[in-house]
Amino acid sequence: DAGITQSPRHKVTETGTPVTLRCHQTENHRYMYWYRQDPGHGLRLIHYSYGVKDTDKGEVSDGYSVSRSKTEDFLLTLESATSSQTSVYFCAASSADQPQHFGDGTRLSIL
Amino acid sequence: ILNVEQSPQSLHVQEGDSTNFTCSFPSSNFYALHWYRWETAKSPEALFVMTLNGDEKKKGRISATLNTKEGYSYLYIKGSQPEDSATYLCAPSTGGFKTIFGAGTRLFVKA
């Protein structure tokens, strides 16, 4: 949707391993977001970015870090994955005052 | 952090029924409210952006109203169709780009 690509789309990994999810956008949106989707919780904001190298924490940021070295790329890293981080992760991007455009999601399973 | 409540959590209706859902949010520091539609196995898509008290938006059979003074928005669907089956998310914000999503109302429309 609106040029938002997430990779990988699916990943299975083991507890304690590092994991990086990538979000790439082609529309030059200033703002980018990482959410996780869990049953009964809807979408919860992990981290967001309001410009290159400008990021801030969301509701559920513990155990996650992000980086944005270019406008088009927003990376989400789990330094040491835990089973509680098994979830579906969505990336989104927007321009000021506009709705967010979402990627297709990454299904992450941590065993 | 905004406390966003959506009701009901789920709703089962027959084809042709009209229905409505509620999104409640703190009225202080309100900036904008977004409604999204989220079909199973897809990513959320924006329906409306609402900013002014008394705003009414319409898109086909779907419409929404906004009351910023009391902190609520209603989403209406007239003559529900099976293809309306989805989760409807509201997302108020206190700033231009950071939004907090409600848990959503899941609508099931039976043919």
Short mmCIF file of N, CA and C in Angstrom, two decimals, chain A:
data_model
loop_
_atom_site.label_atom_id
_atom_site.label_comp_id
_atom_site.label_asym_id
_atom_site.label_seq_id
_atom_site.Cartn_x
_atom_site.Cartn_y
_atom_site.Cartn_z
N ASP A 1 0.83 -1.19 0.00
CA ASP A 1 0.00 0.00 0.00
C ASP A 1 0.86 1.24 0.00
N ALA A 2 0.63 2.14 -0.98
CA ALA A 2 1.37 3.39 -1.08
C ALA A 2 2.86 3.19 -0.98
N GLY A 3 3.39 2.09 -1.54
CA GLY A 3 4.82 1.89 -1.59
C GLY A 3 5.47 1.54 -0.28
N ILE A 4 4.80 0.85 0.61
CA ILE A 4 5.39 0.41 1.88
C ILE A 4 5.70 -1.07 1.78
N THR A 5 6.95 -1.43 1.91
CA THR A 5 7.38 -2.82 1.79
C THR A 5 8.05 -3.26 3.07
N GLN A 6 7.59 -4.39 3.60
CA GLN A 6 8.21 -4.94 4.80
C GLN A 6 8.96 -6.22 4.44
N SER A 7 10.10 -6.41 5.07
CA SER A 7 10.84 -7.66 4.86
C SER A 7 11.52 -8.08 6.17
N PRO A 8 11.57 -9.39 6.45
CA PRO A 8 10.88 -10.44 5.70
C PRO A 8 9.38 -10.41 5.98
N ARG A 9 8.62 -11.19 5.29
CA ARG A 9 7.18 -11.28 5.55
C ARG A 9 6.90 -12.31 6.64
N HIS A 10 7.75 -13.30 6.73
CA HIS A 10 7.61 -14.33 7.76
C HIS A 10 9.00 -14.67 8.29
N LYS A 11 9.07 -14.91 9.59
CA LYS A 11 10.35 -15.34 10.16
C LYS A 11 10.10 -16.17 11.40
N VAL A 12 10.85 -17.25 11.49
CA VAL A 12 10.84 -18.09 12.68
C VAL A 12 12.26 -18.11 13.23
N THR A 13 12.40 -17.84 14.50
CA THR A 13 13.73 -17.80 15.08
C THR A 13 13.67 -18.31 16.52
N GLU A 14 14.82 -18.37 17.13
CA GLU A 14 14.90 -18.93 18.49
C GLU A 14 15.11 -17.82 19.53
N THR A 15 14.65 -18.09 20.71
CA THR A 15 14.84 -17.17 21.83
C THR A 15 16.32 -16.82 21.99
N GLY A 16 16.58 -15.53 22.20
CA GLY A 16 17.95 -15.09 22.42
C GLY A 16 18.68 -14.63 21.18
N THR A 17 18.11 -14.86 20.03
CA THR A 17 18.78 -14.43 18.79
C THR A 17 18.35 -13.00 18.44
N PRO A 18 19.24 -12.27 17.76
CA PRO A 18 18.85 -10.92 17.30
C PRO A 18 18.01 -11.02 16.03
N VAL A 19 17.07 -10.10 15.89
CA VAL A 19 16.20 -10.09 14.72
C VAL A 19 16.06 -8.64 14.25
N THR A 20 16.15 -8.43 12.95
CA THR A 20 15.92 -7.10 12.38
C THR A 20 14.86 -7.18 11.32
N LEU A 21 13.86 -6.32 11.45
CA LEU A 21 12.80 -6.19 10.45
C LEU A 21 13.01 -4.88 9.72
N ARG A 22 12.74 -4.93 8.41
CA ARG A 22 12.99 -3.74 7.60
C ARG A 22 11.68 -3.21 7.02
N CYS A 23 11.58 -1.90 7.01
CA CYS A 23 10.46 -1.23 6.36
C CYS A 23 11.02 -0.24 5.36
N HIS A 24 10.53 -0.33 4.14
CA HIS A 24 11.02 0.53 3.06
C HIS A 24 9.84 1.24 2.42
N GLN A 25 9.95 2.56 2.26
CA GLN A 25 8.87 3.32 1.62
C GLN A 25 9.42 4.12 0.44
N THR A 26 8.55 4.32 -0.54
CA THR A 26 8.97 4.99 -1.77
C THR A 26 8.30 6.34 -1.97
N GLU A 27 7.48 6.78 -0.97
CA GLU A 27 6.68 7.99 -1.14
C GLU A 27 7.24 9.20 -0.41
N ASN A 28 8.43 9.09 0.15
CA ASN A 28 9.09 10.21 0.81
C ASN A 28 8.31 10.74 2.02
N HIS A 29 7.57 9.85 2.70
CA HIS A 29 6.87 10.28 3.91
C HIS A 29 7.87 10.62 5.00
N ARG A 30 7.56 11.63 5.76
CA ARG A 30 8.46 12.04 6.83
C ARG A 30 8.39 11.12 8.04
N TYR A 31 7.16 10.67 8.36
CA TYR A 31 6.95 9.93 9.59
C TYR A 31 6.82 8.44 9.31
N MET A 32 7.45 7.64 10.15
CA MET A 32 7.34 6.20 10.02
C MET A 32 7.12 5.60 11.39
N TYR A 33 6.47 4.42 11.41
CA TYR A 33 6.01 3.81 12.65
C TYR A 33 6.20 2.29 12.60
N TRP A 34 6.44 1.72 13.76
CA TRP A 34 6.39 0.27 13.93
C TRP A 34 5.33 -0.05 14.98
N TYR A 35 4.44 -0.99 14.62
CA TYR A 35 3.39 -1.47 15.52
C TYR A 35 3.50 -2.98 15.65
N ARG A 36 2.95 -3.48 16.75
CA ARG A 36 2.72 -4.91 16.84
C ARG A 36 1.24 -5.16 17.05
N GLN A 37 0.79 -6.25 16.47
CA GLN A 37 -0.62 -6.61 16.56
C GLN A 37 -0.75 -7.92 17.32
N ASP A 38 -1.49 -7.87 18.41
CA ASP A 38 -1.74 -9.07 19.21
C ASP A 38 -3.23 -9.18 19.49
N PRO A 39 -3.73 -10.39 19.63
CA PRO A 39 -5.17 -10.57 19.90
C PRO A 39 -5.63 -9.77 21.10
N GLY A 40 -6.72 -9.03 20.93
CA GLY A 40 -7.28 -8.25 22.03
C GLY A 40 -6.63 -6.91 22.25
N HIS A 41 -5.59 -6.61 21.50
CA HIS A 41 -4.87 -5.35 21.70
C HIS A 41 -4.89 -4.44 20.47
N GLY A 42 -5.35 -4.89 19.36
CA GLY A 42 -5.29 -4.05 18.18
C GLY A 42 -3.86 -3.77 17.80
N LEU A 43 -3.58 -2.54 17.43
CA LEU A 43 -2.23 -2.13 17.06
C LEU A 43 -1.61 -1.32 18.19
N ARG A 44 -0.43 -1.73 18.62
CA ARG A 44 0.26 -0.99 19.67
C ARG A 44 1.57 -0.44 19.12
N LEU A 45 1.80 0.82 19.36
CA LEU A 45 2.95 1.53 18.83
C LEU A 45 4.22 1.14 19.59
N ILE A 46 5.23 0.72 18.83
CA ILE A 46 6.51 0.32 19.43
C ILE A 46 7.47 1.51 19.44
N HIS A 47 7.76 2.01 18.27
CA HIS A 47 8.61 3.19 18.09
C HIS A 47 8.11 3.93 16.87
N TYR A 48 8.47 5.21 16.81
CA TYR A 48 8.15 5.97 15.62
C TYR A 48 9.32 6.91 15.29
N SER A 49 9.29 7.41 14.09
CA SER A 49 10.34 8.32 13.63
C SER A 49 9.71 9.55 13.00
N TYR A 50 10.25 10.71 13.31
CA TYR A 50 9.73 11.95 12.74
C TYR A 50 10.77 12.61 11.84
N GLY A 51 11.76 11.84 11.43
CA GLY A 51 12.76 12.33 10.50
C GLY A 51 13.97 11.43 10.55
N VAL A 52 14.90 11.66 9.63
CA VAL A 52 16.13 10.86 9.62
C VAL A 52 16.86 11.06 10.94
N LYS A 53 17.16 9.94 11.57
CA LYS A 53 17.87 9.87 12.85
C LYS A 53 17.07 10.42 14.03
N ASP A 54 15.79 10.74 13.79
CA ASP A 54 14.92 11.22 14.87
C ASP A 54 13.87 10.16 15.17
N THR A 55 13.99 9.55 16.35
CA THR A 55 13.04 8.50 16.72
C THR A 55 12.61 8.70 18.17
N ASP A 56 11.50 8.05 18.52
CA ASP A 56 11.02 8.13 19.89
C ASP A 56 10.27 6.86 20.22
N LYS A 57 10.09 6.64 21.54
CA LYS A 57 9.43 5.42 22.00
C LYS A 57 7.92 5.54 21.91
N GLY A 58 7.29 4.39 21.70
CA GLY A 58 5.85 4.30 21.76
C GLY A 58 5.40 3.62 23.04
N GLU A 59 4.23 2.98 22.98
CA GLU A 59 3.64 2.36 24.17
C GLU A 59 4.40 1.15 24.67
N VAL A 60 4.96 0.36 23.75
CA VAL A 60 5.53 -0.94 24.10
C VAL A 60 6.95 -1.07 23.54
N SER A 61 7.83 -0.19 23.95
CA SER A 61 9.16 -0.11 23.35
C SER A 61 10.20 -1.01 24.01
N ASP A 62 9.92 -1.53 25.19
CA ASP A 62 10.93 -2.34 25.89
C ASP A 62 11.31 -3.56 25.05
N GLY A 63 12.63 -3.77 24.88
CA GLY A 63 13.13 -4.91 24.13
C GLY A 63 13.29 -4.65 22.65
N TYR A 64 12.96 -3.43 22.23
CA TYR A 64 13.06 -3.07 20.81
C TYR A 64 13.91 -1.81 20.64
N SER A 65 14.61 -1.76 19.52
CA SER A 65 15.29 -0.52 19.14
C SER A 65 15.03 -0.28 17.66
N VAL A 66 15.20 0.96 17.23
CA VAL A 66 14.96 1.31 15.83
C VAL A 66 16.09 2.19 15.33
N SER A 67 16.18 2.25 14.02
CA SER A 67 17.12 3.17 13.39
C SER A 67 16.54 3.66 12.07
N ARG A 68 16.86 4.89 11.77
CA ARG A 68 16.42 5.47 10.50
C ARG A 68 17.56 6.33 9.97
N SER A 69 18.35 5.73 9.09
CA SER A 69 19.50 6.43 8.53
C SER A 69 19.16 7.09 7.20
N LYS A 70 18.06 6.68 6.60
CA LYS A 70 17.59 7.27 5.36
C LYS A 70 16.08 7.47 5.46
N THR A 71 15.57 8.45 4.73
CA THR A 71 14.13 8.71 4.76
C THR A 71 13.32 7.46 4.45
N GLU A 72 13.80 6.66 3.51
CA GLU A 72 12.99 5.55 3.03
C GLU A 72 13.05 4.28 3.87
N ASP A 73 13.98 4.18 4.79
CA ASP A 73 14.16 2.93 5.53
C ASP A 73 14.03 3.13 7.04
N PHE A 74 13.26 2.24 7.67
CA PHE A 74 13.06 2.27 9.12
C PHE A 74 13.23 0.84 9.61
N LEU A 75 14.25 0.60 10.41
CA LEU A 75 14.57 -0.75 10.87
C LEU A 75 14.13 -0.94 12.31
N LEU A 76 13.57 -2.09 12.58
CA LEU A 76 13.19 -2.48 13.94
C LEU A 76 14.06 -3.66 14.35
N THR A 77 14.74 -3.56 15.49
CA THR A 77 15.63 -4.61 15.95
C THR A 77 15.20 -5.14 17.30
N LEU A 78 15.15 -6.46 17.39
CA LEU A 78 14.99 -7.14 18.66
C LEU A 78 16.38 -7.66 19.01
N GLU A 79 17.01 -7.07 20.00
CA GLU A 79 18.41 -7.41 20.30
C GLU A 79 18.57 -8.85 20.75
N SER A 80 17.62 -9.31 21.54
CA SER A 80 17.64 -10.69 22.03
C SER A 80 16.18 -11.14 22.14
N ALA A 81 15.72 -11.80 21.10
CA ALA A 81 14.29 -12.09 20.98
C ALA A 81 13.78 -12.96 22.14
N THR A 82 12.58 -12.66 22.58
CA THR A 82 11.91 -13.47 23.59
C THR A 82 10.57 -13.96 23.04
N SER A 83 10.03 -15.01 23.65
CA SER A 83 8.78 -15.58 23.15
C SER A 83 7.63 -14.57 23.21
N SER A 84 7.70 -13.63 24.15
CA SER A 84 6.64 -12.62 24.25
C SER A 84 6.64 -11.64 23.08
N GLN A 85 7.68 -11.68 22.28
CA GLN A 85 7.74 -10.83 21.10
C GLN A 85 7.22 -11.52 19.84
N THR A 86 6.73 -12.72 20.00
CA THR A 86 6.01 -13.36 18.90
C THR A 86 4.77 -12.54 18.60
N SER A 87 4.64 -12.10 17.36
CA SER A 87 3.56 -11.19 17.02
C SER A 87 3.56 -10.96 15.52
N VAL A 88 2.59 -10.17 15.09
CA VAL A 88 2.61 -9.65 13.72
C VAL A 88 3.00 -8.18 13.81
N TYR A 89 4.00 -7.80 13.05
CA TYR A 89 4.54 -6.44 13.10
C TYR A 89 4.16 -5.69 11.83
N PHE A 90 3.64 -4.50 12.04
CA PHE A 90 3.26 -3.64 10.92
C PHE A 90 4.09 -2.37 10.94
N CYS A 91 4.51 -1.99 9.76
CA CYS A 91 5.17 -0.71 9.56
C CYS A 91 4.17 0.21 8.88
N ALA A 92 4.26 1.50 9.18
CA ALA A 92 3.41 2.48 8.53
C ALA A 92 4.21 3.75 8.27
N ALA A 93 3.71 4.55 7.36
CA ALA A 93 4.36 5.82 7.05
C ALA A 93 3.29 6.86 6.77
N SER A 94 3.59 8.11 7.05
CA SER A 94 2.62 9.17 6.79
C SER A 94 3.34 10.50 6.62
N SER A 95 2.59 11.43 6.05
CA SER A 95 3.01 12.83 6.05
C SER A 95 2.15 13.54 7.08
N ALA A 96 2.56 14.73 7.49
CA ALA A 96 1.90 15.42 8.59
C ALA A 96 0.40 15.54 8.35
N ASP A 97 -0.38 15.25 9.38
CA ASP A 97 -1.83 15.39 9.37
C ASP A 97 -2.55 14.46 8.41
N GLN A 98 -1.83 13.53 7.82
CA GLN A 98 -2.44 12.60 6.88
C GLN A 98 -2.56 11.20 7.48
N PRO A 99 -3.46 10.38 6.94
CA PRO A 99 -3.57 9.01 7.45
C PRO A 99 -2.27 8.24 7.22
N GLN A 100 -2.12 7.19 8.00
CA GLN A 100 -0.94 6.35 7.84
C GLN A 100 -1.20 5.30 6.77
N HIS A 101 -0.14 4.98 6.02
CA HIS A 101 -0.19 3.92 5.02
C HIS A 101 0.61 2.76 5.57
N PHE A 102 0.03 1.58 5.50
CA PHE A 102 0.61 0.41 6.15
C PHE A 102 1.23 -0.56 5.16
N GLY A 103 2.28 -1.24 5.64
CA GLY A 103 2.82 -2.38 4.92
C GLY A 103 1.95 -3.60 5.16
N ASP A 104 2.34 -4.72 4.56
CA ASP A 104 1.53 -5.94 4.63
C ASP A 104 1.79 -6.77 5.88
N GLY A 105 2.72 -6.34 6.71
CA GLY A 105 2.96 -7.05 7.97
C GLY A 105 4.05 -8.10 7.88
N THR A 106 4.67 -8.35 9.04
CA THR A 106 5.67 -9.42 9.17
C THR A 106 5.23 -10.31 10.31
N ARG A 107 5.07 -11.59 10.01
CA ARG A 107 4.69 -12.54 11.05
C ARG A 107 5.96 -13.13 11.65
N LEU A 108 6.21 -12.85 12.91
CA LEU A 108 7.43 -13.27 13.59
C LEU A 108 7.09 -14.27 14.69
N SER A 109 7.72 -15.43 14.61
CA SER A 109 7.53 -16.46 15.63
C SER A 109 8.85 -16.73 16.31
N ILE A 110 8.83 -16.68 17.64
CA ILE A 110 10.06 -16.89 18.42
C ILE A 110 9.86 -18.12 19.30
N LEU A 111 10.65 -19.13 19.03
CA LEU A 111 10.45 -20.42 19.69
C LEU A 111 11.36 -20.58 20.89
#
